PDB file of C-alpha atoms in Angstrom:
ATOM      1  CA  MET E   1     -20.912  10.216 -19.638  1.00  0.00           C
ATOM      2  CA  TRP E   2     -19.147   7.482 -17.631  1.00  0.00           C
ATOM      3  CA  MET E   3     -17.455   6.193 -20.770  1.00  0.00           C
ATOM      4  CA  LEU E   4     -16.084   9.632 -21.647  1.00  0.00           C
ATOM      5  CA  ALA E   5     -14.804  10.164 -18.119  1.00  0.00           C
ATOM      6  CA  THR E   6     -13.002   6.820 -17.939  1.00  0.00           C
ATOM      7  CA  CYS E   7     -11.438   6.667 -21.411  1.00  0.00           C
ATOM      8  CA  ARG E   8      -7.890   7.400 -20.335  1.00  0.00           C
ATOM      9  CA  THR E   9      -4.863   5.784 -18.724  1.00  0.00           C
ATOM     10  CA  TRP E  10      -5.020   4.958 -15.006  1.00  0.00           C
ATOM     11  CA  LYS E  11      -2.031   4.131 -12.769  1.00  0.00           C
ATOM     12  CA  LEU E  12      -2.489   1.632  -9.914  1.00  0.00           C
ATOM     13  CA  GLU E  13      -2.303   3.342  -6.550  1.00  0.00           C
ATOM     14  CA  GLN E  14      -3.110   0.442  -4.198  1.00  0.00           C
ATOM     15  CA  GLY E  15      -4.559  -3.068  -3.997  1.00  0.00           C
ATOM     16  CA  HIS E  16      -2.694  -5.196  -6.561  1.00  0.00           C
ATOM     17  CA  LYS E  17      -1.288  -7.776  -4.118  1.00  0.00           C
ATOM     18  CA  ALA E  18      -4.715  -8.788  -2.783  1.00  0.00           C
ATOM     19  CA  LEU E  19      -5.919  -9.513  -6.300  1.00  0.00           C
ATOM     20  CA  LEU E  20      -2.959 -11.805  -6.946  1.00  0.00           C
ATOM     21  CA  CYS E  21      -3.759 -13.828  -3.814  1.00  0.00           C
ATOM     22  CA  MET E  22      -7.356 -14.126  -4.883  1.00  0.00           C
ATOM     23  CA  TYR E  23      -6.368 -15.782  -8.155  1.00  0.00           C
ATOM     24  CA  TYR E  24      -4.206 -18.399  -6.373  1.00  0.00           C
ATOM     25  CA  LEU E  25      -0.956 -17.684  -8.186  1.00  0.00           C
ATOM     26  CA  LEU E  26       2.153 -19.454  -6.984  1.00  0.00           C
ATOM     27  CA  HIS E  27       3.962 -17.760  -4.115  1.00  0.00           C
ATOM     28  CA  LEU E  28       6.957 -16.709  -6.219  1.00  0.00           C
ATOM     29  CA  LEU E  29       4.781 -15.343  -9.004  1.00  0.00           C
ATOM     30  CA  ARG E  30       2.769 -13.374  -6.431  1.00  0.00           C
ATOM     31  CA  LYS E  31       5.949 -11.806  -5.057  1.00  0.00           C
ATOM     32  CA  VAL E  32       7.203 -10.844  -8.508  1.00  0.00           C
ATOM     33  CA  GLY E  33       3.748  -9.700  -9.617  1.00  0.00           C
ATOM     34  CA  ALA E  34       3.288  -7.554  -6.517  1.00  0.00           C
ATOM     35  CA  MET E  35       6.325  -5.502  -7.530  1.00  0.00           C
ATOM     36  CA  ALA E  36       4.782  -4.590 -10.894  1.00  0.00           C
ATOM     37  CA  LYS E  37       2.015  -2.022 -10.614  1.00  0.00           C
ATOM     38  CA  PRO E  38      -0.061  -2.164 -13.786  1.00  0.00           C
ATOM     39  CA  ASP E  39      -1.581   0.742 -15.663  1.00  0.00           C
ATOM     40  CA  CYS E  40      -5.166   0.388 -16.851  1.00  0.00           C
ATOM     41  CA  ILE E  41      -5.967   1.939 -20.225  1.00  0.00           C
ATOM     42  CA  ILE E  42      -9.666   2.213 -21.057  1.00  0.00           C
ATOM     43  CA  SER E  43     -10.770   3.278 -24.521  1.00  0.00           C
ATOM     44  CA  SER E  44     -13.871   3.155 -26.669  1.00  0.00           C
ATOM     45  CA  ASP E  45     -14.800   3.963 -30.238  1.00  0.00           C
ATOM     46  CA  GLY E  46     -18.433   4.392 -29.259  1.00  0.00           C
ATOM     47  CA  LYS E  47     -19.349   0.747 -29.865  1.00  0.00           C
ATOM     48  CA  ASN E  48     -16.363  -1.344 -28.755  1.00  0.00           C
ATOM     49  CA  LEU E  49     -14.893  -1.107 -25.273  1.00  0.00           C
ATOM     50  CA  THR E  50     -11.191  -1.930 -24.852  1.00  0.00           C
ATOM     51  CA  ILE E  51      -9.463  -2.443 -21.509  1.00  0.00           C
ATOM     52  CA  LYS E  52      -5.700  -2.906 -21.522  1.00  0.00           C
ATOM     53  CA  THR E  53      -3.729  -3.741 -18.374  1.00  0.00           C
ATOM     54  CA  GLU E  54      -0.057  -3.030 -18.852  1.00  0.00           C
ATOM     55  CA  SER E  55       2.978  -3.597 -16.604  1.00  0.00           C
ATOM     56  CA  THR E  56       6.651  -4.404 -17.005  1.00  0.00           C
ATOM     57  CA  LEU E  57       5.809  -8.095 -16.470  1.00  0.00           C
ATOM     58  CA  LYS E  58       2.762  -8.625 -18.637  1.00  0.00           C
ATOM     59  CA  THR E  59       0.235  -6.860 -20.797  1.00  0.00           C
ATOM     60  CA  THR E  60      -3.300  -8.120 -21.316  1.00  0.00           C
ATOM     61  CA  GLN E  61      -6.081  -6.615 -23.359  1.00  0.00           C
ATOM     62  CA  PHE E  62      -9.631  -7.387 -24.332  1.00  0.00           C
ATOM     63  CA  SER E  63     -12.202  -5.672 -26.503  1.00  0.00           C
ATOM     64  CA  CYS E  64     -15.925  -6.282 -26.425  1.00  0.00           C
ATOM     65  CA  ASN E  65     -19.348  -4.961 -27.253  1.00  0.00           C
ATOM     66  CA  LEU E  66     -21.363  -4.153 -24.148  1.00  0.00           C
ATOM     67  CA  GLY E  67     -23.918  -6.831 -23.310  1.00  0.00           C
ATOM     68  CA  GLU E  68     -22.383  -9.463 -25.612  1.00  0.00           C
ATOM     69  CA  LYS E  69     -20.657 -12.556 -24.205  1.00  0.00           C
ATOM     70  CA  PHE E  70     -17.101 -13.181 -25.444  1.00  0.00           C
ATOM     71  CA  GLU E  71     -14.139 -15.436 -24.647  1.00  0.00           C
ATOM     72  CA  GLU E  72     -11.471 -13.702 -22.576  1.00  0.00           C
ATOM     73  CA  THR E  73      -8.002 -14.960 -21.714  1.00  0.00           C
ATOM     74  CA  THR E  74      -7.160 -13.480 -18.321  1.00  0.00           C
ATOM     75  CA  ALA E  75      -3.738 -12.399 -17.051  1.00  0.00           C
ATOM     76  CA  ASP E  76      -3.384 -15.702 -15.183  1.00  0.00           C
ATOM     77  CA  GLY E  77      -4.275 -17.744 -18.287  1.00  0.00           C
ATOM     78  CA  ARG E  78      -7.891 -18.653 -17.533  1.00  0.00           C
ATOM     79  CA  LYS E  79     -10.255 -18.880 -20.506  1.00  0.00           C
ATOM     80  CA  THR E  80     -13.486 -17.264 -19.383  1.00  0.00           C
ATOM     81  CA  GLN E  81     -16.859 -16.481 -20.851  1.00  0.00           C
ATOM     82  CA  THR E  82     -17.178 -12.788 -20.081  1.00  0.00           C
ATOM     83  CA  VAL E  83     -19.834 -10.123 -20.477  1.00  0.00           C
ATOM     84  CA  CYS E  84     -19.519  -6.394 -19.709  1.00  0.00           C
ATOM     85  CA  ASN E  85     -22.447  -4.079 -18.934  1.00  0.00           C
ATOM     86  CA  PHE E  86     -23.079  -0.668 -17.409  1.00  0.00           C
ATOM     87  CA  THR E  87     -25.018  -0.906 -14.148  1.00  0.00           C
ATOM     88  CA  ASP E  88     -25.603   1.934 -11.657  1.00  0.00           C
ATOM     89  CA  SER E  89     -22.919   4.198 -13.202  1.00  0.00           C
ATOM     90  CA  ALA E  90     -20.334   1.397 -13.115  1.00  0.00           C
ATOM     91  CA  LEU E  91     -18.824  -0.953 -15.659  1.00  0.00           C
ATOM     92  CA  VAL E  92     -19.481  -4.524 -14.511  1.00  0.00           C
ATOM     93  CA  GLN E  93     -17.407  -7.362 -16.009  1.00  0.00           C
ATOM     94  CA  HIS E  94     -18.705 -10.853 -15.177  1.00  0.00           C
ATOM     95  CA  GLN E  95     -16.466 -13.880 -15.872  1.00  0.00           C
ATOM     96  CA  GLU E  96     -17.418 -17.583 -15.800  1.00  0.00           C
ATOM     97  CA  TRP E  97     -15.128 -20.617 -16.214  1.00  0.00           C
ATOM     98  CA  ASP E  98     -15.060 -24.228 -15.006  1.00  0.00           C
ATOM     99  CA  GLY E  99     -18.158 -23.733 -12.825  1.00  0.00           C
ATOM    100  CA  LYS E 100     -16.599 -20.689 -11.123  1.00  0.00           C
ATOM    101  CA  GLU E 101     -17.281 -17.001 -11.509  1.00  0.00           C
ATOM    102  CA  SER E 102     -15.896 -13.591 -10.659  1.00  0.00           C
ATOM    103  CA  THR E 103     -17.165 -10.053 -11.023  1.00  0.00           C
ATOM    104  CA  ILE E 104     -15.041  -6.961 -11.612  1.00  0.00           C
ATOM    105  CA  THR E 105     -16.737  -3.596 -11.080  1.00  0.00           C
ATOM    106  CA  ARG E 106     -15.106  -0.353 -12.232  1.00  0.00           C
ATOM    107  CA  LYS E 107     -16.451   2.993 -11.015  1.00  0.00           C
ATOM    108  CA  LEU E 108     -15.290   6.566 -10.571  1.00  0.00           C
ATOM    109  CA  GLU E 109     -14.990   7.896  -7.016  1.00  0.00           C
ATOM    110  CA  ASP E 110     -13.443  11.276  -6.192  1.00  0.00           C
ATOM    111  CA  GLY E 111     -11.624  11.406  -9.534  1.00  0.00           C
ATOM    112  CA  LYS E 112     -10.106   7.947  -9.079  1.00  0.00           C
ATOM    113  CA  LEU E 113     -10.938   4.651 -10.770  1.00  0.00           C
ATOM    114  CA  VAL E 114     -11.989   2.127  -8.118  1.00  0.00           C
ATOM    115  CA  VAL E 115     -11.898  -1.498  -9.275  1.00  0.00           C
ATOM    116  CA  GLU E 116     -13.574  -4.084  -7.042  1.00  0.00           C
ATOM    117  CA  CYS E 117     -12.970  -7.768  -7.807  1.00  0.00           C
ATOM    118  CA  VAL E 118     -15.143 -10.418  -6.150  1.00  0.00           C
ATOM    119  CA  MET E 119     -14.425 -14.149  -6.353  1.00  0.00           C
ATOM    120  CA  ASN E 120     -15.372 -16.944  -3.924  1.00  0.00           C
ATOM    121  CA  ASN E 121     -16.645 -14.446  -1.330  1.00  0.00           C
ATOM    122  CA  VAL E 122     -13.267 -12.666  -1.393  1.00  0.00           C
ATOM    123  CA  THR E 123     -13.231  -8.999  -2.368  1.00  0.00           C
ATOM    124  CA  CYS E 124     -10.185  -7.126  -3.582  1.00  0.00           C
ATOM    125  CA  THR E 125     -10.198  -3.394  -4.249  1.00  0.00           C
ATOM    126  CA  ARG E 126      -7.700  -1.660  -6.500  1.00  0.00           C
ATOM    127  CA  ILE E 127      -7.520   2.121  -6.761  1.00  0.00           C
ATOM    128  CA  TYR E 128      -6.077   3.858  -9.815  1.00  0.00           C
ATOM    129  CA  GLU E 129      -5.215   7.529 -10.209  1.00  0.00           C
ATOM    130  CA  LYS E 130      -5.355   9.440 -13.492  1.00  0.00           C
ATOM    131  CA  VAL E 131      -2.236   9.647 -15.611  1.00  0.00           C
ATOM    132  CA  GLU E 132      -2.049  13.189 -16.936  1.00  0.00           C
TER     133      GLU E 132
END
């Protein structure tokens, strides 16, 4: 059910700037990146999950099978070992690289996609609204 409800395009409503700070991007890149609000496109063919993040600055995309570890190249260029699973009605994406880790949780709340990113005890929340 969650998969069917989230397979659509989502437009960022708030929270992008905090995520950029969390990933330690250079000051200038943070300023430029904060101006671009990405769309999040979630799709599935029943087996593969694809998440595409698209803005005027950069587009990133990954596809995976739930529960299987894969190599992901993140928007900031990190090469991570990532696994995605459904837990408590949420999609949980766990990334590991260079002895570090982050967790991205996507869930539906009041018709909006709420994305919580946790890294080094810092939490960033992004809220997306449906694109009709």
